[in-house]
Structure formats: structure tokens, C-alpha cells
């Protein structure tokens, strides 16, 4: 057993060097605004041109075949440098792994490079008004037509969909089949004829997500992921990524913990033991998440339901980091700024990607083997 | 002993509840956020007519005070309906004026008002009954106290460091800042937006001196305690509304074929929220009854720490149980969720108040550290 990171150090040095000269000195405008979205898209292109936007992907799709350890190290450098949030994250972290597992070679060639460059930004379209935690009750339909499918119904809470280009998610393609069966996983243009999107403001008013209304939206067969009717299995392979390491890398939290310690040094009353405890705890938990990440990428067996363990941990850590920062800021905590924006973002963590209540059920039932509760 | 509201106090609370329920406070807040302050001003007038600020103003000046229990009752309803405007700030200003007006002839710091007797009996008259010759304070008192009572004066009072910004300076008829032992007209700078769209916070510079001397410092300490008490009552009211609305939602929202309130994960969280609020409320009323006694600052701080935590926990529970809908700008409950975060650290963070409690309990000779002096 060792914690020898030396195999990743050359890449760390290269990334650090590049980031030092390229990260914008002034933070980009919030990516949940039209202006900020465009600025973040341009930043993705800059990363792509340096082959840093999707380091762990194969080179043929725009990556550099980085090892999982190199990816972890890159993420540490990226967040420590205070680099912009990743507008393409939902495509890169949620759709791409699904395509690697279930996509056709044609889909990979066609979809991945423009995803990697930010030319096409993807939004996840899973939830519906009546299908949140109970995703399998979804009702939006895909109907077989000549050469493809027609989509009807509604999706909601689609992150980034206010400004993104394309969406992906499961639709009910067989109304006779039992809930988890009869779903088909589809990709579609958010500008397609028959699709209406209505941006929804999150708690700070910014349109971080949208409602999507489908009225006979046509999707060609080429944009089905996996086999028709196999959408639940395809979707579940994405939830592992969504809850696991790839969506929320440790570097994000270790960098935030370091910033919190700096804030403590700058603002805190050293005699305030309770806040000191919380700063220390946040730092300790960020370190634990980092080490757990090294353990995860060292393992050869699959993580499976353990991605739920991961999701509970990072979402609650993110919230604790930001709540502590706001409390440290005292009366300044409610004022617009970087910590407040991070706090608003962190508030959603225990809700999206499967609520933490659902994750705890998964942990109890699939990891610990406790009996399935009534539902 | 009867540690519950009497019939008259209950009636006062119910009257305000009905008034506020009919006032559509979410619409008032949203109008204000869009730049229309008129509905806010109209609400202010009708609240003042209903006697919201009367408990903070002595009878001689047109009020009914000091009646701290009634004040708490009123502010509980204001919090329950998320009423906007510098309400606690104006109540604090009334206390400041009462102390300044009654400070002549007293020793440094003035004396505490007579207040209610410990058994909750009626006031035997306060020092505000006889405006004295404080250094510039008496004229101010004579001018502003009756206006506060009748609802024609909203005062945004700045009491650094606990209250470092002017709240809603644009809505206020006067903006004052206490700077050491001087009370000054405040010159507000550009307003900064808060997470709470109802709140606008302006940094201030001290302008014309309105009163000076040690009496100002003592009056400011008393004002800070009273403003904190009012804020504390608002927090409990906010938490109560958040809990009620969330229980209602947990009954109405179905997933997996049943109301989500049927799941233990949801039930237990709601039950914990109730427990927190049930034990915060007596601390708030207990503090009100300590008004005028040496324990008042300690008891206010105990109440603020507990009410902040209980209301913030209620907001977190409300958000988590509502899921994404609770995270949207357009859903009215989000206004309560955001207010709870803002008031969590307004009028002194829980950490500051815990420190004051411990100082009061352990410092045999040193007085409780007053809030309006730098830590």
C-alpha cells in the first residue's frame, strides 16, 4: 500500500503551468446567465485546444488517455487554480460514460468531439413533475415512427437547459410494459421543432434549469442510446457516474477547504471554538474524500451501489463547507459573492442526482443488505 | 405562574396573522425586488395601524410600551408571513430613542426602563415618559418616537458590528448609525443585494451627529438587544411557517404510490424540526419577560442562538422535503427559506450570541460583552 503520486506528477506540473497562464484573472460571470454561459463555453474551447477539457478520454475524441490518478491530480490543480466551473460537465460526466458503455462507434465519433470542445453543451432531462425520486414512474413518451421516434410530454429541473444545445434522458416507449421496462434512452436537440423550453430561476433567481415541453418532437434512430426498451438499464449506468467520483472530483472540495481556511485566517475570531471546529471538520472531510478517491481509483472491482455512499458524502461536505463560510462571514454572508453563489449551488446537492433520502435507502438495502422498505 | 400568552395577547397575534395573510406578502416582496416599493410602504402603514410597533414605544409618545411580550407576539407574526422592511431595525430605533430621551440626570449609561414586573404585570411607566435633556437626544426622541408609533417613520438603524449595514435604506424615513458614543445620520452607499430579495443592504458613512456621549453607547446596547429579540421572534415565526407548509407538501406530494410524508426519512426530519422550534419559542418569550432585568442581554442571546439554528434547520428541511420545487425562485416558500438564511446571521450570528451567553455565565465581574462594540 502506498500513496505514491509520482506517476502523475509530470502531468500535474504541465497542468499547473498551463493553468497559471490561462485561468482568467477576473472570475467569469455566473454560468447560469446567458453572458456567463457563452464565456464558459469559450473557456471550454480553450481547454480543448490544450487537450485539457477531457483528459481521461481517448485521444481520438479529444482527450489524452490520462489515467484515473492523473485525472484526480488534474482536478486538484484545476480547482486550486480557481479555474472556471465546467459548463459541459453534464455531458462529459453523465452522457459520455453512458455512450462509452452503450453507444455505437458512429455515436462516439459524432457526439464526443463537439462535446469536448464546448461546441455542443448537453443538458440532462430525466425528472418530470410527477417523477422525481420515483423516476421509474416517468410518463413522457417516445412513439415509434418511420425512421425514428416522436417525443411527447414534459421534463423538468433540467440543469443548464436554459442555454444548452442538446438534451438526453429516458422516455416511455412501451406503455404496456411494467414501470422499469419499456423505457428508451434518447438524445435530442433543445432547438428541435415542437420543443418548448421555459427557463426556471433557482433560489438566487438565475435560470439554472428549465422545463421542457415536447410536442411531437422527432428524434432519428441514430440518437437512441442502447437498445429501444432498455432505457432503465442505460439510465442506471449513468446514475453510478452521477453519484460517483466523476461528477464531483475531490480537488473541488480540497480547494474549497483551503479557501475556507484562508477565510478563517482573514476573518475569524480565534477564540470562536465552535467555528474553528467546523472549519477543521470541513478540511478533514475534504481530505477524507480525497483519500477515498485514491482508494476508489486503485480498486479493480466495481463500485456499484457505493456511488451512493459517495454522493451522500460529497453533497453534505459541499454544504458544510459553504455554510461554515457564510457563518464566518457573519452579516456579510447573505451578500452576493463567490461564497454565496457556491452556497446556493451546494443547497441543491442533497436533492439532485437522486435525493440523499433515496441514496440512504440504497446504501441500507444494497450495501448493508437490510430489507427493502415499503414503497 | 402562567407562561403562556393571555387572551389579549393571543388576539393581538391572531389579528396580525389575519392582516398579514390578506396582504399577500410574497407579492409585496416580489414587487419590491422588481423596484416597486409602494406595496411595501402600504403594508408598513397598515401594520403600524394594527399596532405592530406600539409595544416598543411608550404610551406617552403615542405607543403602548414597553410591552416586550406583545412585541415578540407581533414579530412572530411578521416572521411567519415574511413581512419585508426594516421592522426589527425600527423597533430597535424606538428603544434607542426611549433610552436617549430618558437619559438625562441618570448616571453613565442611563438606567434600565422599569418595564414589566417579573410576574408579567403592567408597566409602571418607562423613562421615555419624561423626555429629558440628553445631549441632543431629547429633541430627537420627541420628534421620532410618535412617528414610529403611528407608522409614519421607518428607521433603518445601523449598529456595528452586529448590524453593519443599513437594511432597506430606500424604504426608510431615517437612516442612523451608532459610531462609538455618537449617533449620526447615516449616508448610505450603493445597496448590495442579499440572497433574500426583500433585503437590500447598504454600507454607510457617518454624517451629521444627532446625539453624543456615553448615554448613546448605552442606548445602542439596549437597542441592539431589543432588535435582536425582535429578529429572534421573526425567526421562530419563519420556522413555524416553513414547517407547516412542508407538512402540507409532504401530505400532498406522492411518489412510489404514497404521500412522501409516509416515509420515515421524511417523518423524522419533520419531527426534529418541530422539536427544535418548540424549544426555541419558550427561550424567546423567556427573554421578553427578562426585559429590564440584568439578565436580558444573556437571555436574548440564548434565544437568538437557538432560534437561528431552529429556523435555519426548518429551512433546510423545507428545501430537502420539497426537492427541486423548493429550490426555485418562483415558488413562494423559497422566500421564507432565503429569509431564514439571512436572519441566521443578522443581528449577530449564533456564534456571537453563544459567546455572549458564556461570557455572562462565567464573567463574574466583567459585564456581558455588548454587541455594538468591536470584538
Coordinates of C-alpha atoms in Angstrom, one line a residue, chain A residues 126-130 138-141 152-156 171 198 200 211-214:
Chain A
X126 CA -34.7 13.0 -16.5
X127 CA -37.1 14.4 -13.9
X128 CA -40.8 15.0 -14.6
X129 CA -43.3 16.9 -12.5
X130 CA -44.6 13.6 -11.1
X138 CA -42.0 8.8 -15.7
X139 CA -44.6 9.5 -18.3
X140 CA -43.1 11.4 -21.2
X141 CA -43.4 9.1 -24.2
X152 CA -44.3 14.0 -26.2
X153 CA -44.8 15.1 -22.6
X154 CA -42.8 17.1 -20.1
X155 CA -39.4 17.0 -18.4
X156 CA -38.4 19.4 -15.7
X171 CA -38.8 8.2 -22.3
X198 CA -39.1 27.5 -20.2
X200 CA -36.7 28.3 -14.3
X211 CA -38.8 22.9 -18.0
X212 CA -39.1 21.1 -21.4
X213 CA -42.4 20.6 -23.2
X214 CA -42.3 18.0 -26.1

